[in-house]
Structures are given as C-alpha cells and as structure tokens.
Coordinates of C-alpha atoms in Angstrom, one line a residue:
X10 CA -20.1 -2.9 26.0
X11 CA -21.8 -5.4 23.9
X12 CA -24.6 -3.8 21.9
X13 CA -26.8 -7.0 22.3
X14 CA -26.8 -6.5 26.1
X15 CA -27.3 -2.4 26.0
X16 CA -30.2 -2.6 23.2
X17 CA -31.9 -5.2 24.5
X18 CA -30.8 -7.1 28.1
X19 CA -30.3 -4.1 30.1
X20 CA -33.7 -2.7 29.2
X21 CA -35.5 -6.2 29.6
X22 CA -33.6 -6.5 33.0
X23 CA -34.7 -3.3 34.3
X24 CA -38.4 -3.9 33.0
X25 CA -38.6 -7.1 35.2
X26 CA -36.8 -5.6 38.3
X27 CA -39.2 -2.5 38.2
X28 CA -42.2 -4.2 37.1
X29 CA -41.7 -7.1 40.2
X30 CA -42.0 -3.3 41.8
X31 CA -44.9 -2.4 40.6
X32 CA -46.5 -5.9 41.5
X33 CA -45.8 -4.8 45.2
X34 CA -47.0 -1.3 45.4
X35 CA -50.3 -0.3 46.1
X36 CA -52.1 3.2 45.4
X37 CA -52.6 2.8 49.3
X38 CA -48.9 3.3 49.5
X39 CA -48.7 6.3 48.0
X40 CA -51.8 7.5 50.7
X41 CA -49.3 6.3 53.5
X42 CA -47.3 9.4 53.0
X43 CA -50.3 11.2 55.0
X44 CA -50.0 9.1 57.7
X45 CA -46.4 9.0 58.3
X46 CA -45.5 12.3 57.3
X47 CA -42.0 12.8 59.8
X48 CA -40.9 10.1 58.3
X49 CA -41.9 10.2 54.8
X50 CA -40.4 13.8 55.2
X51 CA -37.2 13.3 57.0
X52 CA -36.3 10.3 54.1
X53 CA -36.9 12.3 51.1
X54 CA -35.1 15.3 51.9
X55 CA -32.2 12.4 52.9
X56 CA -32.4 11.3 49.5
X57 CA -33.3 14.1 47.4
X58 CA -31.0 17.1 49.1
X59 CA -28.7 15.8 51.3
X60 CA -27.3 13.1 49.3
X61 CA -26.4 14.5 46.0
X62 CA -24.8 17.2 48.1
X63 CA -23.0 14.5 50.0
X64 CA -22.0 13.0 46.8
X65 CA -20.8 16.4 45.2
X66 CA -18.6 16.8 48.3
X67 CA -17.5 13.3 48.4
X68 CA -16.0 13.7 44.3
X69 CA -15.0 17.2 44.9
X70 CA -12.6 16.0 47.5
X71 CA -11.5 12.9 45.7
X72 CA -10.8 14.9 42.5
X73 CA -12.0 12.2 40.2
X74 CA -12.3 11.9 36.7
X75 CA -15.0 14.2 35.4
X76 CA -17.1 11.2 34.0
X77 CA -16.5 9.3 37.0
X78 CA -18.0 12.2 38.9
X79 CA -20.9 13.0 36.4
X80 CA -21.9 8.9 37.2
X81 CA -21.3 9.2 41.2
X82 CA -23.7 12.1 40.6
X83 CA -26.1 10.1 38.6
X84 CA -25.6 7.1 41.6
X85 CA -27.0 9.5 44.0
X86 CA -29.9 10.6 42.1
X87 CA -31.0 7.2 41.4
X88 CA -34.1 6.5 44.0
X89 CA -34.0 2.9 46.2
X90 CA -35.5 -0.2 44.8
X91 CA -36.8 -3.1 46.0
X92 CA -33.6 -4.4 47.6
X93 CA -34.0 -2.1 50.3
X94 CA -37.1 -3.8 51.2
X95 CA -35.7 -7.3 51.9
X96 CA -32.7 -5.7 54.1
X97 CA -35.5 -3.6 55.5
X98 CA -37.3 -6.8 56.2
X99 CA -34.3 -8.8 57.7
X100 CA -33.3 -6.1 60.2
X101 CA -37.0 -5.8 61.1
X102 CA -37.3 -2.3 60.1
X103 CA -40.2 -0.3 58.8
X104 CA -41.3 -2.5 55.8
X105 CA -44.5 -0.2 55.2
X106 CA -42.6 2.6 55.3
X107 CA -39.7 1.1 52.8
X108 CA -42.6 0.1 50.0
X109 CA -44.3 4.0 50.2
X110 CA -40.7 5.6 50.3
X111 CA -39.9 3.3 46.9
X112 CA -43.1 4.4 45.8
X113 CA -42.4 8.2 46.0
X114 CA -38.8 8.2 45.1
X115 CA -40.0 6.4 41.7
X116 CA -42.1 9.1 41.0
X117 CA -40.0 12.1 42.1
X118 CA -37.0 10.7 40.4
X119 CA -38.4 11.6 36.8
X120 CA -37.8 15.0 37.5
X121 CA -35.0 14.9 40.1
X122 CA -32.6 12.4 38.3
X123 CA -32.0 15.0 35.2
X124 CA -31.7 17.5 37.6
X125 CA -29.0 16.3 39.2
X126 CA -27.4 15.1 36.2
X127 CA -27.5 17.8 33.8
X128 CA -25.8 19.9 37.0
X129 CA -23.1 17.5 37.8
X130 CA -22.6 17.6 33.6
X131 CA -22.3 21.8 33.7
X132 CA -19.7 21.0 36.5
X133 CA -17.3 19.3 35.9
X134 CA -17.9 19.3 32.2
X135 CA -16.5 15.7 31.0
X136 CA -15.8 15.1 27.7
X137 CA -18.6 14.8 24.7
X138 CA -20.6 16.5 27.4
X139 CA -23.4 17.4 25.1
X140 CA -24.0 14.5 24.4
X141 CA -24.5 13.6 27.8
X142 CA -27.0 15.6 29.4
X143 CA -30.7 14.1 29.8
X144 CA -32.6 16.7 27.4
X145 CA -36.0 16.5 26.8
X146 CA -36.4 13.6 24.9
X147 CA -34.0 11.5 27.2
X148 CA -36.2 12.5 30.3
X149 CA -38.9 10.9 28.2
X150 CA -36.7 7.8 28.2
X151 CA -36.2 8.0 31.9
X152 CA -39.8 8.3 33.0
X153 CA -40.7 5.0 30.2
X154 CA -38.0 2.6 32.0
X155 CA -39.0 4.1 35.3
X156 CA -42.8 4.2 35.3
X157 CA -44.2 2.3 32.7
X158 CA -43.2 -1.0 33.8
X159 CA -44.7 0.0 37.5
X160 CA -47.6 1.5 36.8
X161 CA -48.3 -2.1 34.8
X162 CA -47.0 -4.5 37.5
X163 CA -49.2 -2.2 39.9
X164 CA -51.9 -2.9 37.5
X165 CA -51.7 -6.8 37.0
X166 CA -51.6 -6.4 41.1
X167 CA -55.0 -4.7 41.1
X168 CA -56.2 -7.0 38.0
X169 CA -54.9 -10.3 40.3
X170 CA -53.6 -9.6 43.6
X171 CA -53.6 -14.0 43.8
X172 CA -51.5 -13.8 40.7
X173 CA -49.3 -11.2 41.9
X174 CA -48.6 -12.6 45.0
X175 CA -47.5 -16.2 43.0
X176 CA -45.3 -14.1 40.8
X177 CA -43.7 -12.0 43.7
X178 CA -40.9 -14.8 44.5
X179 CA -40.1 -15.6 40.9
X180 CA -39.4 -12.1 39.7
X181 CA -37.5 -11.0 42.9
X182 CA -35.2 -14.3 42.0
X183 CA -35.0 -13.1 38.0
X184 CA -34.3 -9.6 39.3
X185 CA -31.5 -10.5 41.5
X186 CA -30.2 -12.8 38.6
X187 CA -30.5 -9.8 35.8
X188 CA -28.9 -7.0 38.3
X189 CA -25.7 -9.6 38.7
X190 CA -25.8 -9.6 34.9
X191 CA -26.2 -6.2 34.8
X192 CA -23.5 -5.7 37.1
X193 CA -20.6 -7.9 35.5
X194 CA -21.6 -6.6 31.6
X195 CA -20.8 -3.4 32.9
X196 CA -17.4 -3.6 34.7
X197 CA -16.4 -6.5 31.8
X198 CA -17.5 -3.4 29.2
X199 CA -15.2 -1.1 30.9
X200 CA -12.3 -4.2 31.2
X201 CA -9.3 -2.6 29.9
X202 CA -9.6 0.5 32.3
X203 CA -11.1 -1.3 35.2
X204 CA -8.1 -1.4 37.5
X205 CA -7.6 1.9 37.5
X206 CA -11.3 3.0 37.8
X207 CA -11.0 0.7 40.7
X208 CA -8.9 2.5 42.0
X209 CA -10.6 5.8 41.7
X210 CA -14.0 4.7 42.2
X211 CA -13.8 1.7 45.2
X212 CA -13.2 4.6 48.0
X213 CA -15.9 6.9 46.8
X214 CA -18.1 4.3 46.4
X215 CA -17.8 2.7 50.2
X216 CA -17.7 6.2 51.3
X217 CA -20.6 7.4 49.8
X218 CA -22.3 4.0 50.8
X219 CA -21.4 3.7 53.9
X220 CA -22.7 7.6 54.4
X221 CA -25.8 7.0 53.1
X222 CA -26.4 4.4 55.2
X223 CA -25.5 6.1 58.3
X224 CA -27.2 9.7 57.4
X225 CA -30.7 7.7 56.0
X226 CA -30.3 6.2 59.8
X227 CA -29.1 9.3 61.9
X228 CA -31.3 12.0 60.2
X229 CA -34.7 10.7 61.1
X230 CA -33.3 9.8 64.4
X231 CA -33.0 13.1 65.4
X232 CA -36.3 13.7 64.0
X233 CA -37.6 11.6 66.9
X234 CA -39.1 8.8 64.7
X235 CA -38.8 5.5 65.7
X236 CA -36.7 2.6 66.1
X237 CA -37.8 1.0 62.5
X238 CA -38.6 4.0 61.0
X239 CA -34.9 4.9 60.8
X240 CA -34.0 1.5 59.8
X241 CA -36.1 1.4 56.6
X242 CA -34.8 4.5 56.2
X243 CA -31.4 3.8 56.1
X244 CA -31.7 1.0 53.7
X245 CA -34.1 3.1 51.7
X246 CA -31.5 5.8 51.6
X247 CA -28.7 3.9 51.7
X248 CA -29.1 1.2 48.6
X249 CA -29.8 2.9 45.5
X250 CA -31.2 1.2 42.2
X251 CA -27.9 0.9 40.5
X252 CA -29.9 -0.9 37.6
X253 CA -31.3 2.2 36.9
X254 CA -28.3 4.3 37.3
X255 CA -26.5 1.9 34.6
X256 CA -29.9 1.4 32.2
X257 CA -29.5 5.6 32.0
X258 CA -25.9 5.5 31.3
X259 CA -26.0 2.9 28.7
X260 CA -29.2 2.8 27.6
X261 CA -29.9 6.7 27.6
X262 CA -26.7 8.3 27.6
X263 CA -24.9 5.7 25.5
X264 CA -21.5 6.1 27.6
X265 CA -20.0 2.9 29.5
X266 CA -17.8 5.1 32.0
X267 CA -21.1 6.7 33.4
X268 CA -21.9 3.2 34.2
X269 CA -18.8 2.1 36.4
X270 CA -19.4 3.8 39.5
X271 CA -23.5 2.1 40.0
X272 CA -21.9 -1.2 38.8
X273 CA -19.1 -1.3 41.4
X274 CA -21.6 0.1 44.0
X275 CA -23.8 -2.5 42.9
X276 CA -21.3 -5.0 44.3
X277 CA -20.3 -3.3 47.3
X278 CA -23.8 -2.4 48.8
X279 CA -24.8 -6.1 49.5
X280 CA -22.0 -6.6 52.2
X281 CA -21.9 -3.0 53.8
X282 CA -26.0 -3.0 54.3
X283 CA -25.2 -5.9 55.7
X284 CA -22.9 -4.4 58.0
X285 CA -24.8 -1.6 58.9
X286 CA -28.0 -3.8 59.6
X287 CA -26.1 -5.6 61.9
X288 CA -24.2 -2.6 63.5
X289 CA -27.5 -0.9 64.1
X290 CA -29.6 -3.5 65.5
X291 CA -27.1 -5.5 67.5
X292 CA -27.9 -3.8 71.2
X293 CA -31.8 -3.7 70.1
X294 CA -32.6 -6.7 72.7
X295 CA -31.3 -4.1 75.3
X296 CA -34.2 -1.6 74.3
X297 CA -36.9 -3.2 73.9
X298 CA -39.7 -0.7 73.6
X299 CA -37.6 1.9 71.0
X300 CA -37.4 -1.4 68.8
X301 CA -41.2 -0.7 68.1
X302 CA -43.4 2.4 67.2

C-alpha cells in the first residue's frame, strides 16, 4: 500500500466521513435511547453479540486464511456509519432511530472493536500476530480516529446548527468520494494476491452481509417493534463502517491483508442493501398501518 495514502489519505478520509457524523448527531440522540429502549436494545445486542458470533461461525466454516479471518472479525466489530442513514432514509425506515444507534455504536465501539479483535487474533493466531493485536496504546489510536473528529463535528453543530446544516451535503459527497478511494487503495494495495483473496473472501463477505441484513431486520421483529424500527435496524446492523475497519488495519495495525475483507465489503454492501431494502419493503402498500409506529 502506498505510504502517502496510509499516513496521510486514509486518516484525512476517515476524519471527514466521521466528522460529517458528528455534524449530524445531537446529545439529544444519545437521550433517545431512553425513549426507544426495545429498539435501542434489540439493535445493539444485533450488533455487539450476535454478529461477531455470526462472523466467527461464518470463517470457521469457510476455513479461511487466518488473517483473512482476524479482518472479517475486525468487519464485524466495526459499528454502522452514516451510510446506513441514507438507505435508512430511502426505504423509509426509522431515521431517528438510525442517527441514536450510530451514536451509541461509536461510543461502544472503543471498547468493543479490540475486544473482538485481540480474540479473533488469540484464535486463529495469524502470522506476526503480536504485532497485531490493539494494545493499549492502539486503543488510544482507535478512540482518536473514532471520537475525536465527532465529538468536534457535534461541536461546530452546536456552535452553528445553520453552518452545519450548509456543510451536511458537501461532506456526505467528499465522504462518499474518499470511502471509493479508500476502497480501491486498498484492493489495488493487495493487487498481486487479489484474485485469490477474491476468491476466499467474496462468499464470506455476501454471506455475512446478506446475514446481517436479515438478522438486524428479523431480530427486532420478533421483539414486536415496528415496521421502521426494524428497517433502520437492518441497515444499521447490516452496513458497517468499512472506513474504519480499513483506517484500523492500515493505519493502526499496519497490515494490508487485514484490510481486504472491509474493502471488498465496502463494494458489495451498496447493491445487497439495496436488495434487501427492496425485498423488505415491497408488499408495505399491502399493510398499511405496520408501515408506521
């Protein structure tokens, strides 16, 4: 990978995406949780417990690679971004409940995302594994690119809510510009193996995509929340902030193969949300009154 883009692009592009974050979020969101707290629930523990174990099943069964599997792991343990909201918004889902949800999962990622990752490295042990755990002073790293660049956007928002609503469409434009850079420096990094990682990692990628999709849908369904509750669920649990997963693997743990499963799940998540938003919603018109809390 080209040092220019790890040292300073990916860092830059994953300030912007989570600072146009910040710009959106309220501390009212984070007091939403108390008013929606099925829902807030049901999501979390989708994305916090059953996912990662989803994951873990998902690579046992495939047998890959060990670093592929340490960065499926680290996929999974990444929290939702701000793509969620728009699909959210298309399908008419929960918006609301989308933004608080992004709001948590930031937070609770900190402590979650090395977690996860330092298990999935004891695992399945890849090679140079000391080197890749998130010790203490990578967590540091995680909680700067994570939080820092929110909490200011969520400042310049209470500072100048007119100037943050102006800036709102020009940084979800420059964020959806860096995360294609992102994206395309990461496979062209890993070039000369991508076929095969291709290979490996296309199937476990649409599975686990496609499962997180349906399971952030189905599990607060059976909860008995509503109609668009589920939906922002499901895009909230389903599309994960692959920036982040690829910052931490290049930026943090300085190994391009970690980075290969978020970057081809970056690629893939567009078309199957897509898909799911449209398999989901497509008999709404026939109930009517389920459509809306």
């Amino acid at each position: 990978m080209d040092s220019g883009l790890v040292s300073v692009g990916l860092p830059a592009a994953l300030a912007i995406i989570m600072f146009g974050l910040g710009l959106a979020l309220t501390l009212g969101d984070f007091g939403r949780v108390a008013r929606t707290p099925r829902a807030v629930g049901v999501a979390l523990a989708a994305q916090l417990l059953v996912l990662p174990a989803v994951c873990f099943g998902l690579v046992l069964a495939l047998d890959l690679d060990p670093l592929l599997a340490v960065g499926m792991m680290l996929l999974a343990a990444s929290p939702g971004g701000t793509t969620a909201n728009l699909f959210s918004h298309l399908f008419r889902g929960d918006v609301a409940l989308n933004i608080t949800l992004t709001a948590v999962n930031s937070l609770v990622a900190v402590v979650s995302l090395p977690l996860v990752v330092n298990f999935a490295v004891g695992w399945f042990d890849p090679p140079g594994a000391d080197d890749i755990g998130l010790q203490l002073g990578k967590t540091a790293q995680v909680f700067a690119i994570v939080l820092v660049p929110v909490a200011l956007g969520m400042a310049v928002r209470r500072a100048s809510p007119a100037f943050a609503a102006r800036a709102d469409k020009p940084v979800r434009i420059a964020s959806a510009v860096v995360l294609a850079l992102v994206i395309a420096g990461a496979l062209v990094g890993e070039r000369e193996n991508l076929a095969d990682y291709l290979a490996d990692i296309g199937v476990a990628t649409t599975l686990f995509c496609a499962l997180s999709l349906g399971l952030g849908y189905l599990l607060p369904r059976l909860a008995r929340t509503t109609e668009r509750q589920a939906l922002a669920s499901a895009f909230e649990v389903g599309i994960h902030n692959s920036t982040l997963a690829i910052a931490v693997a290049l930026s943090v743990l300085d190994n391009d193969t970690l980075a290969v499963p978020a970057a081809v799940y970056g690629v893939l998540m567009f078309p199957l949300a897509l898909l799911a938003g449209w398999l989901l919603t497509r008999h709404r018109e026939d109930h009517p009154d389920d459509a809306h809390p």
